[in-house]
GROMACS .gro file of C-alpha atoms in nm:
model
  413
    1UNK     CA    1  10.125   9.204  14.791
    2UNK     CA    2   9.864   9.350  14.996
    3UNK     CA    3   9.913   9.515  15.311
    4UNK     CA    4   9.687   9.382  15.484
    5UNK     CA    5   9.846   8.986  15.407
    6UNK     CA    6  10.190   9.103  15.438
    7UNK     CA    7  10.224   9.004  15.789
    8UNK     CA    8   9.927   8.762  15.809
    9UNK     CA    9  10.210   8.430  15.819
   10UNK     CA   10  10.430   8.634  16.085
   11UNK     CA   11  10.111   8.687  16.307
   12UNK     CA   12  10.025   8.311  16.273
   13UNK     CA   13  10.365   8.194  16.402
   14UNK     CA   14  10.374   8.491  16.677
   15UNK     CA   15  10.009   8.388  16.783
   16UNK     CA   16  10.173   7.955  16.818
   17UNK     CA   17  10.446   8.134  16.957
   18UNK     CA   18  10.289   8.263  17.241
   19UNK     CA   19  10.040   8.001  17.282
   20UNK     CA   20  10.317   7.750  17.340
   21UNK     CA   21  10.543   7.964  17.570
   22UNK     CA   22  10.196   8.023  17.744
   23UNK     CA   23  10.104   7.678  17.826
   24UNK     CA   24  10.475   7.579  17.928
   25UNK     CA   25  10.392   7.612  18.292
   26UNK     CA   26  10.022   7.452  18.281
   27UNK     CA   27  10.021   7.049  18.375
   28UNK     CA   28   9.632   7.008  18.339
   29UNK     CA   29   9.488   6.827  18.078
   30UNK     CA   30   9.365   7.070  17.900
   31UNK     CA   31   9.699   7.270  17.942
   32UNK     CA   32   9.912   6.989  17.819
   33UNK     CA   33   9.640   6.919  17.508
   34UNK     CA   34   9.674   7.277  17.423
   35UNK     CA   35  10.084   7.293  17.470
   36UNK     CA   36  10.087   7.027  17.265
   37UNK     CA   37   9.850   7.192  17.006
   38UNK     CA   38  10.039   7.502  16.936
   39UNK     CA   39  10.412   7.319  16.930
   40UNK     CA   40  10.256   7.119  16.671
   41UNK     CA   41  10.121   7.480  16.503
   42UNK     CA   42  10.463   7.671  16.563
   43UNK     CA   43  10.642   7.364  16.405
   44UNK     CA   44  10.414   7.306  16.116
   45UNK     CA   45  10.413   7.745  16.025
   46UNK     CA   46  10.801   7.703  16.064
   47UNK     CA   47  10.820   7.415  15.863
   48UNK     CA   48  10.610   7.606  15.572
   49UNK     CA   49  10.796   7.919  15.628
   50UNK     CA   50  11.108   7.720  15.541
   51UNK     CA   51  10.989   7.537  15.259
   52UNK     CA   52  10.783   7.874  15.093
   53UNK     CA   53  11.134   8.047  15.142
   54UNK     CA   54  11.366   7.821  15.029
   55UNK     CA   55  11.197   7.814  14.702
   56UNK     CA   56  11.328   8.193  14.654
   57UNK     CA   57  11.617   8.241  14.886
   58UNK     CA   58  11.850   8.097  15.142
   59UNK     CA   59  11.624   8.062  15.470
   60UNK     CA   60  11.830   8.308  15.709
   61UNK     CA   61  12.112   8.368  15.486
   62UNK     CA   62  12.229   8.011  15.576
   63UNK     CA   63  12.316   7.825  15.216
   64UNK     CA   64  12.163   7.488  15.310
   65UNK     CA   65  12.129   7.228  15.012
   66UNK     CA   66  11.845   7.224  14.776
   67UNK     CA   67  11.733   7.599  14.888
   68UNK     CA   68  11.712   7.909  14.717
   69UNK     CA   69  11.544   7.659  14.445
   70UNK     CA   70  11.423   7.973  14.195
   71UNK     CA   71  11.751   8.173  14.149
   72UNK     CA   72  12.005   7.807  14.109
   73UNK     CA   73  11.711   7.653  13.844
   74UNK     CA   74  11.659   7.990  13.683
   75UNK     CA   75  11.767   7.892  13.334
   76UNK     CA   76  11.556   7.522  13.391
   77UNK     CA   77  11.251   7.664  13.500
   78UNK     CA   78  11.248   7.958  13.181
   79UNK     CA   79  11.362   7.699  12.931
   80UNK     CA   80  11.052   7.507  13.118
   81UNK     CA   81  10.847   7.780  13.071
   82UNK     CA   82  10.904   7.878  12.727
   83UNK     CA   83  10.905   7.531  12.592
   84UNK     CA   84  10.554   7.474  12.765
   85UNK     CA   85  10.402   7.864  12.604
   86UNK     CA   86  10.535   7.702  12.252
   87UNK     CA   87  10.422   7.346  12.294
   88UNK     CA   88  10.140   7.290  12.493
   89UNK     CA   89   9.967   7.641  12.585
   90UNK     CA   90  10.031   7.870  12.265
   91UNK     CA   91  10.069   7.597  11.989
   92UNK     CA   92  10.045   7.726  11.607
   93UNK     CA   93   9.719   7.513  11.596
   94UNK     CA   94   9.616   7.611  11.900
   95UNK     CA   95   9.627   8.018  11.774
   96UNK     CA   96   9.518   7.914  11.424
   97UNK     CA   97   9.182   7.750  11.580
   98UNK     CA   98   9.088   8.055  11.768
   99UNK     CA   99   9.144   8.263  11.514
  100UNK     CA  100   8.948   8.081  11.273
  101UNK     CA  101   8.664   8.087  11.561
  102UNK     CA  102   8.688   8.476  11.605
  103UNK     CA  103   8.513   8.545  11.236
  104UNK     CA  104   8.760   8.864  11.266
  105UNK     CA  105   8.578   8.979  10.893
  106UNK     CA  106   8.238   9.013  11.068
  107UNK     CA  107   8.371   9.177  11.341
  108UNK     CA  108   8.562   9.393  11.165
  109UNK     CA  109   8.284   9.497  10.900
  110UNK     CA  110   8.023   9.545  11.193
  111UNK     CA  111   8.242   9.798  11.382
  112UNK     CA  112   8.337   9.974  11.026
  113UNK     CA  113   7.971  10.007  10.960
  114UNK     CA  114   7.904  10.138  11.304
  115UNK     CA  115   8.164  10.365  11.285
  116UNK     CA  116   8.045  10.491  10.954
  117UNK     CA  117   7.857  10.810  11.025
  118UNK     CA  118   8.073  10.945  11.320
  119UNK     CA  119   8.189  11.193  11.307
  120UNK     CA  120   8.567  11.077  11.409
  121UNK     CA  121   8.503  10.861  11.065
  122UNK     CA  122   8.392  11.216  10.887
  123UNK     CA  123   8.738  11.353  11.003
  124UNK     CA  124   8.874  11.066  10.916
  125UNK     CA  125   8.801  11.056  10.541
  126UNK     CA  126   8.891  11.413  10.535
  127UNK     CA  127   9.198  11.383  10.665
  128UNK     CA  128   9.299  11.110  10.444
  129UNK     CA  129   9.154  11.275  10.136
  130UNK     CA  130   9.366  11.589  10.191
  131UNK     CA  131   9.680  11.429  10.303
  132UNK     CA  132   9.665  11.157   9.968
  133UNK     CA  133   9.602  11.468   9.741
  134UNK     CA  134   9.870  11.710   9.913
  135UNK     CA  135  10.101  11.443   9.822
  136UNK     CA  136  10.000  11.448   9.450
  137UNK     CA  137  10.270  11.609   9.239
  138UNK     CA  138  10.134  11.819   8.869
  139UNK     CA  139  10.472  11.871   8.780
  140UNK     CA  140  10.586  11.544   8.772
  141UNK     CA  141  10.245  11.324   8.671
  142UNK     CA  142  10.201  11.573   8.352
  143UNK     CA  143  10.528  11.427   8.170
  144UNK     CA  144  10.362  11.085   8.203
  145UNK     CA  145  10.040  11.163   8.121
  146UNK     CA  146  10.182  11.386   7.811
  147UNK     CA  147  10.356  11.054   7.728
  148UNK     CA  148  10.051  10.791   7.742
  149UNK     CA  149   9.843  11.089   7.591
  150UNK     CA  150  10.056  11.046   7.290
  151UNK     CA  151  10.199  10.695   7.239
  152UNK     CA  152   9.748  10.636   7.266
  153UNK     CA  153   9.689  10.881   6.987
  154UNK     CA  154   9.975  10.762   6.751
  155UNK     CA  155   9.874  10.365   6.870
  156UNK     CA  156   9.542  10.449   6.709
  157UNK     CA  157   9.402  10.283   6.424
  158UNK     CA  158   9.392  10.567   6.172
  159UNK     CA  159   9.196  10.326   5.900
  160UNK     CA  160   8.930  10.244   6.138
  161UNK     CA  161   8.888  10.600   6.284
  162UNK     CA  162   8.855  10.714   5.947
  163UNK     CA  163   8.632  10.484   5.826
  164UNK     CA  164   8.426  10.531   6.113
  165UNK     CA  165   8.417  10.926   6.066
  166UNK     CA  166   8.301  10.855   5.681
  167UNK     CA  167   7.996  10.591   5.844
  168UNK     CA  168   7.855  10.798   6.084
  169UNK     CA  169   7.885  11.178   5.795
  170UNK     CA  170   7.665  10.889   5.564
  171UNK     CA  171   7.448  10.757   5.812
  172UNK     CA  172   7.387  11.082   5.980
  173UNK     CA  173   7.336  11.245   5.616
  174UNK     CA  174   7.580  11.517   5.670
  175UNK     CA  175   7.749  11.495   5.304
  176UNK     CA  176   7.340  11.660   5.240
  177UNK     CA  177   7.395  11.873   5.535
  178UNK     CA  178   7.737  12.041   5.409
  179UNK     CA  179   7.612  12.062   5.060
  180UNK     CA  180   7.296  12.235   5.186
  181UNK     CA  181   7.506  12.487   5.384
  182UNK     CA  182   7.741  12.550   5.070
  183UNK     CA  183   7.440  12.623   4.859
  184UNK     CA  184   7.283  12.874   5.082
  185UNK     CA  185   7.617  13.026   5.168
  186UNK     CA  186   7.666  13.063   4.798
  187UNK     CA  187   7.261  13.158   4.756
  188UNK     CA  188   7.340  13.441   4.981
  189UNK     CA  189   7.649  13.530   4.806
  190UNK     CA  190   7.523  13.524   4.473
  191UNK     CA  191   7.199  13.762   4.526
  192UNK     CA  192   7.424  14.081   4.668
  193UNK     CA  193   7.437  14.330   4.456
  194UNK     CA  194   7.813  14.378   4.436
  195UNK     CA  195   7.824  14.006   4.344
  196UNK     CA  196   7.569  14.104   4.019
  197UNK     CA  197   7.834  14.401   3.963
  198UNK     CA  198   8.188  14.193   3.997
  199UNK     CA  199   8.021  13.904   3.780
  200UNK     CA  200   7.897  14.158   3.502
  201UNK     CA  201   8.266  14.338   3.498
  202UNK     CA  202   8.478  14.023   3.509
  203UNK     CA  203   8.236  13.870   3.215
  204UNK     CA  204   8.242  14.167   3.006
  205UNK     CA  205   8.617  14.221   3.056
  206UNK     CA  206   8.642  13.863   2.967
  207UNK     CA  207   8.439  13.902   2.647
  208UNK     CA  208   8.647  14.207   2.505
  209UNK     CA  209   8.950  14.028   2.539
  210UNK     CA  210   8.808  13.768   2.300
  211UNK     CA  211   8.933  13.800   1.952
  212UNK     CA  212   8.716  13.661   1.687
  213UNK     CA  213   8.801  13.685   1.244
  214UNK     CA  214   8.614  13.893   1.014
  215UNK     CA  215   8.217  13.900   1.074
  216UNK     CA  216   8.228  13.732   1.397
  217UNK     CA  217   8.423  14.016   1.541
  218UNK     CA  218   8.190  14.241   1.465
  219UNK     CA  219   7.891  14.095   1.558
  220UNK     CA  220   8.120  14.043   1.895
  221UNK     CA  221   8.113  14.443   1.941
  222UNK     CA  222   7.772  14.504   1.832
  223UNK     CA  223   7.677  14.301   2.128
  224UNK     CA  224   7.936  14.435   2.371
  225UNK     CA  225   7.734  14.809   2.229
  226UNK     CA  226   7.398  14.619   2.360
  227UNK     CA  227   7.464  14.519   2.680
  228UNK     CA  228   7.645  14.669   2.972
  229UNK     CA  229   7.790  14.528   3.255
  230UNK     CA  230   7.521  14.545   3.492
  231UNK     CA  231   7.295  14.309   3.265
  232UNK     CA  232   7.537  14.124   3.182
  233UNK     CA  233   7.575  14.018   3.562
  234UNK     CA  234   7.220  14.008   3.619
  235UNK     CA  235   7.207  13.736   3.371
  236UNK     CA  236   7.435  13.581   3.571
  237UNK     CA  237   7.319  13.610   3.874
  238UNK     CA  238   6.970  13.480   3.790
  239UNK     CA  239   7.163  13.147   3.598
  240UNK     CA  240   7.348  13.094   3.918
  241UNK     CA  241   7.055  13.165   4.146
  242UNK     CA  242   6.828  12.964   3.933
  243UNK     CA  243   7.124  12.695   3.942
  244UNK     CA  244   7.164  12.677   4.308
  245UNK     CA  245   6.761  12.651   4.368
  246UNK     CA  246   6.761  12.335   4.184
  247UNK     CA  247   7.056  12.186   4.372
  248UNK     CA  248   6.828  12.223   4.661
  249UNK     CA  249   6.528  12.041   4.540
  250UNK     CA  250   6.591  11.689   4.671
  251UNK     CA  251   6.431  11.523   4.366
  252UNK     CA  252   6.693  11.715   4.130
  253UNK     CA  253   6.852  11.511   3.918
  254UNK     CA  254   7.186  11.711   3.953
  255UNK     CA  255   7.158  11.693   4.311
  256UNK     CA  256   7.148  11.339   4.326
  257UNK     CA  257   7.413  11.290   4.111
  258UNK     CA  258   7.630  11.551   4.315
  259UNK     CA  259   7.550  11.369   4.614
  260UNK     CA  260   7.633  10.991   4.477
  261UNK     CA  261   7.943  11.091   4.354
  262UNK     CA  262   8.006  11.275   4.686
  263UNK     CA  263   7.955  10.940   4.833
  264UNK     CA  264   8.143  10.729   4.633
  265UNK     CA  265   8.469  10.959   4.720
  266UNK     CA  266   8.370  10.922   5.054
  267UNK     CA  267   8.348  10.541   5.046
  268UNK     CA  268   8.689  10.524   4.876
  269UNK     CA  269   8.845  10.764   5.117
  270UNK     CA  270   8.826  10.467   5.362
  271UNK     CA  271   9.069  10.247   5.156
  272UNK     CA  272   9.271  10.557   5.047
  273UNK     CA  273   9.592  10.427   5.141
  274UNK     CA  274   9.782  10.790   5.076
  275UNK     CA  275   9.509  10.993   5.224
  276UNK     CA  276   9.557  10.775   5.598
  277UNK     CA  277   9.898  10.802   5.533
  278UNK     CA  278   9.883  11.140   5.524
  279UNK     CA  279   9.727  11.171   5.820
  280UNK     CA  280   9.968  10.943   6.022
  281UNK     CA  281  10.269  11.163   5.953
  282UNK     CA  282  10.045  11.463   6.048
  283UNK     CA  283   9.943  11.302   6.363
  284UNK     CA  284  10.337  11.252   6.406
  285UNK     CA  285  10.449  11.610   6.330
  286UNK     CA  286  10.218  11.785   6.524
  287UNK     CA  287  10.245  11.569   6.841
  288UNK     CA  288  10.662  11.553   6.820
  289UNK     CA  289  10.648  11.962   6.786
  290UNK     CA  290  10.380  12.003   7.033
  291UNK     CA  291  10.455  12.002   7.436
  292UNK     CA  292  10.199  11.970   7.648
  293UNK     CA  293  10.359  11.946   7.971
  294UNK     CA  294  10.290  12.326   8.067
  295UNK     CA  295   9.923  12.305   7.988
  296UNK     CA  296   9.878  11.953   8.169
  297UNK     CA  297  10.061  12.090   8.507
  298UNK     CA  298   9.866  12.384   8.500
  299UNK     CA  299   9.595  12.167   8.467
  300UNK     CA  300   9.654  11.939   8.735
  301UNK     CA  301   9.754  12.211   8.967
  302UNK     CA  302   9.393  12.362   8.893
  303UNK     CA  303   9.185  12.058   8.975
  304UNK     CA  304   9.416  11.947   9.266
  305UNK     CA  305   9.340  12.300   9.440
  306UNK     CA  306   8.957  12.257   9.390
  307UNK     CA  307   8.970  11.869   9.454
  308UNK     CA  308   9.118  12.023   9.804
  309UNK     CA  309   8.865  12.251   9.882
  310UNK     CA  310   8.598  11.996   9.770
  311UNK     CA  311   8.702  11.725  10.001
  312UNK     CA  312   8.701  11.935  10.343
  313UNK     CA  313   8.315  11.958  10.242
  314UNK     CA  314   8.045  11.765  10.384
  315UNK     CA  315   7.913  11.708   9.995
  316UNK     CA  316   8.193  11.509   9.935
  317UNK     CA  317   8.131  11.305  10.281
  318UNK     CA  318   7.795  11.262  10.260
  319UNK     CA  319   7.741  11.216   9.874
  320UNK     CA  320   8.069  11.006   9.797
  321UNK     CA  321   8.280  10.909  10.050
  322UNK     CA  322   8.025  10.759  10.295
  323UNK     CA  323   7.835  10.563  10.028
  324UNK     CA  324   8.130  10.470   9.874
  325UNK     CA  325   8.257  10.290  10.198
  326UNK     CA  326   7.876  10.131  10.238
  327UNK     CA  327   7.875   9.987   9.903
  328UNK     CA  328   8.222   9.851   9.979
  329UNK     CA  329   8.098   9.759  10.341
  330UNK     CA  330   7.816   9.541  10.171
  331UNK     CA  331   8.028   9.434   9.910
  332UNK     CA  332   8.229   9.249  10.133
  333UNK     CA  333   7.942   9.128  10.335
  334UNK     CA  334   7.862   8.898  10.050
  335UNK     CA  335   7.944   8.529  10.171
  336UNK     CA  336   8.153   8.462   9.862
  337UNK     CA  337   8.359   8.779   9.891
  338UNK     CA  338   8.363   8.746  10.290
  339UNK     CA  339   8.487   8.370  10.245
  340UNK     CA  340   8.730   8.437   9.973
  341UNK     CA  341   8.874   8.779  10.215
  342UNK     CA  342   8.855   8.518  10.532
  343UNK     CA  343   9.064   8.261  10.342
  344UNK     CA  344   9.301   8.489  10.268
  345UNK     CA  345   9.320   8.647  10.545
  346UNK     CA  346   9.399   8.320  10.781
  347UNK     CA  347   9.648   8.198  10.491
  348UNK     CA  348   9.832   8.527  10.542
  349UNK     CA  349   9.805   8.506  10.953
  350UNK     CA  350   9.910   8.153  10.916
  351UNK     CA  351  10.258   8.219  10.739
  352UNK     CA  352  10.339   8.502  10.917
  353UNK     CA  353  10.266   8.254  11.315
  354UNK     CA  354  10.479   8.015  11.102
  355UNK     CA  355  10.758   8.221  11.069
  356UNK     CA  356  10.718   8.419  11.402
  357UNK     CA  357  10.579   8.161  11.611
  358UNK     CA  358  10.970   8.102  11.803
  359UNK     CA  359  10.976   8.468  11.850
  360UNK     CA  360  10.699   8.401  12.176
  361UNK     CA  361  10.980   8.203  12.329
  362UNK     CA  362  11.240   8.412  12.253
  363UNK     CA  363  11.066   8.722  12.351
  364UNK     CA  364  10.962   8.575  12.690
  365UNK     CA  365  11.328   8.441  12.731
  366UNK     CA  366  11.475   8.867  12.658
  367UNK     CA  367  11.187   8.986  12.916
  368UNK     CA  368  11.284   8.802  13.187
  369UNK     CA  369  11.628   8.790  13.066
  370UNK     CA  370  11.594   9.175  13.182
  371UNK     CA  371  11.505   9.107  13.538
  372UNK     CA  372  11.803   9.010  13.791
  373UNK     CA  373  11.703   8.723  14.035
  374UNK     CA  374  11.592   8.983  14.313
  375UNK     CA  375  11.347   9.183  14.102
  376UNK     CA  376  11.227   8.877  13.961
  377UNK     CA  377  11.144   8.715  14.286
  378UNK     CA  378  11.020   9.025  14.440
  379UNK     CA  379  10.775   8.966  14.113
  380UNK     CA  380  10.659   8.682  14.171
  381UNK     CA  381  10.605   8.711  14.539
  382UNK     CA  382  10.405   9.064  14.485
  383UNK     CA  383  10.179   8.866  14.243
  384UNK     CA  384  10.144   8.542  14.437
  385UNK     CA  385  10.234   8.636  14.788
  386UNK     CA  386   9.906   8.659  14.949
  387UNK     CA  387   9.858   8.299  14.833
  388UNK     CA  388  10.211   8.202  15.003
  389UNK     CA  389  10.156   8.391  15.310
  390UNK     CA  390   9.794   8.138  15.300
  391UNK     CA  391  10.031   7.841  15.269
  392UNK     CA  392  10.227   7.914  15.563
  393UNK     CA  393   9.922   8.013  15.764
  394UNK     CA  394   9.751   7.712  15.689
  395UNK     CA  395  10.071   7.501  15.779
  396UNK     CA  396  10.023   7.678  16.142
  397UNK     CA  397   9.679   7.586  16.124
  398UNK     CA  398   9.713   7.267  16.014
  399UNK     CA  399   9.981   7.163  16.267
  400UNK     CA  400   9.733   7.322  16.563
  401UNK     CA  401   9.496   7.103  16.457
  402UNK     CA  402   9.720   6.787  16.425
  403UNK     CA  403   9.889   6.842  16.756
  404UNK     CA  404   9.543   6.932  16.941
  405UNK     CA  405   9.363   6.549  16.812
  406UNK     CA  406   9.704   6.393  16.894
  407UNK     CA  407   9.746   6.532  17.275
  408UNK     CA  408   9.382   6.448  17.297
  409UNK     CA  409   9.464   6.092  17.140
  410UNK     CA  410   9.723   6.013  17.363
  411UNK     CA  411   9.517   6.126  17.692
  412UNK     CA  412   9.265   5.822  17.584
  413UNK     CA  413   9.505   5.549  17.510
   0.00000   0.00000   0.00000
């Protein structure tokens, strides 16, 4: 209450106080009128005063029926009070209609996109980043991803990957491409000159050792006598050579028929039953015998350190994080997101005042279950009291006016 209405009732019955004890002795007119005035004042202001205090406490200490109304009807008036927040002023439907009137997603996505390039958001995002990937644990994500790593790679479809391996070698020509590389590897490996040597010794070694009857023989050594070594490699080496450059020719017969029966393997190696086999228990083997749980930690360790350094810069702010949170801003602008998200959202609020929507009772019933009667009057009165000190002031008032037309009245009559 304030000060200056603290005493504003206890003035108004001191000022019809006086007034009445002043006009005791006058026996004019006007005296009696205005005797009569302010006994009519002093008895209306006590009569307020009474009836203002009785509603909190015994008037004078003196325990006269049907006073100290507030403290004896405590448990009434809360139970009154409560039942009235619950049932008439804070309803479920009553909360469910303003909510559905407060369009809480607009609001919500206009301050978000206000907020977006503060810099409290900038901290924000940084803060979040690093604290989400401080809590990331390499050690104990690489077993898992070890695990899904290899339960994908043995799930695969060994048939299909093959036979799309042998597709795209055909359609991208690369049986030609290998064969060309084998022929010029072998080109180059076929004109050195040690390769003309080795050829000529391993041929004419090979020759010696044949063993022929009678004339043959002889005409075997007479050409051994002839030729050495190093022709006989040269010859060779120019039948290779000469061999090779016509595997190269692309309208070579040889080639073609090299390259079609190339092909045809190929084509049957998708069908080849043993061959994916083969590679399924390979695929098996090597993953059972191979841990990778080492090499994935120390991978995740790696890209968790630079993912933290990374997301402390503004690059990451201004280039991801900030239009990642406008895209998902305007995503959920969209009237058929931002009705489906509203929906939602009042379903939720509406189960949740459903199942709390007693607790308003009970947790006004605990607050003032707190107070003892004394606080909670003094409460009340600090709130309200300037408005009862009014009442009692106007009851002065009231009753001076009263008593001044009746004295007046009765002078007439």
């Amino acid at each position: 209450m304030a000060p200056k209405s603290k005493y504003l009732a206890g003035t108004s019955l001191a000022v019809m106080g006086a007034g009445f004890l002043s006009t005791l002795p006058l026996d004019t007119t006007t005296g009696v009128i205005l005797h009569g005035a302010f006994e009519a004042g002093l008895v209306g202001g006590l009569a307020d005063w009474f009836a203002v205090t009785a509603l909190f406490r015994h008037p004078l200490g003196i325990p006269i029926p049907h006073t100290a109304l507030l403290p004896k009807n405590r448990q009434r008036v809360t139970t009154g009070l409560i039942h009235m927040l619950e049932h008439e002023w804070l309803t479920k439907e009553s909360i469910m209609e303003k909510l559905q009137k407060a369009d809480i997603i607009s609001k919500l996505l206009a301050w978000l996109e206000a907020k977006l390039h503060t810099n409290a958001t900038r901290t924000a995002v940084i803060t979040i980043a690093r604290k989400l990937l401080e809590h990331v644990q390499p050690e104990m994500l690489a077993p898992y991803i070890e695990k899904e790593l290899k339960q994908y790679v043995l799930s695969a479809d060994t048939k299909r990957i093959v036979t799309l391996i042998i597709d795209r070698i055909l359609q991208d020509r690369y049986d030609e491409k290998a064969l060309d590389y084998i022929l010029i590897k072998a080109k180059h490996w076929a004109e050195k000159e040690e390769t003309k040597t080795t050829l000529g010794n391993v041929a004419l070694k090979a020759i010696q050792n044949i063993e022929l009857d009678g004339f043959l023989q002889f005409a075997l050594k007479s050409f051994i006598n002839v030729i050495d070594a190093d022709k006989l490699g040269g010859f060779i080496q120019e039948f290779i050579i000469g061999g090779i450059h016509s595997l190269q020719n692309e309208e070579n017969d040889n080639r073609r028929s090299l390259l079609e029966k190339l092909q045809s393997e190929l084509e049957k190696g998708k069908s080849n039953e043993e061959l994916i086999n083969s590679i399924d228990s390979w695929k098996t083997s090597i993953l059972d015998s191979y841990s990778m749980s080492s090499l994935l930690t120390d991978l995740l360790t790696n890209i968790k350190q630079r993912a933290l350094t990374f997301v402390q810069t503004d690059a990451f702010v201004e280039r991801y994080a900030i239009p990642l949170l406008e895209k998902m801003v305007a995503w959920l602008k969209q009237p058929s997101y931002k009705i489906h998200i509203e929906h939602s959202l009042h379903k939720q609020i509406a189960g949740f005042i459903e199942t709390n929507h007693h607790k308003i009772g009970k947790l006004v019933q605990e607050n003032l279950d707190k107070l003892d009667d004394n606080t909670l009057i003094a409460m009340i009165e600090n709130n309200v009291g300037k408005d009862l000190q009014w009442i009692r002031v106007n009851g002065a008032v009231c009753g001076f006016i009263i008593g001044l037309l009746l004295e007046t009245g009765k002078i007439f009559i």
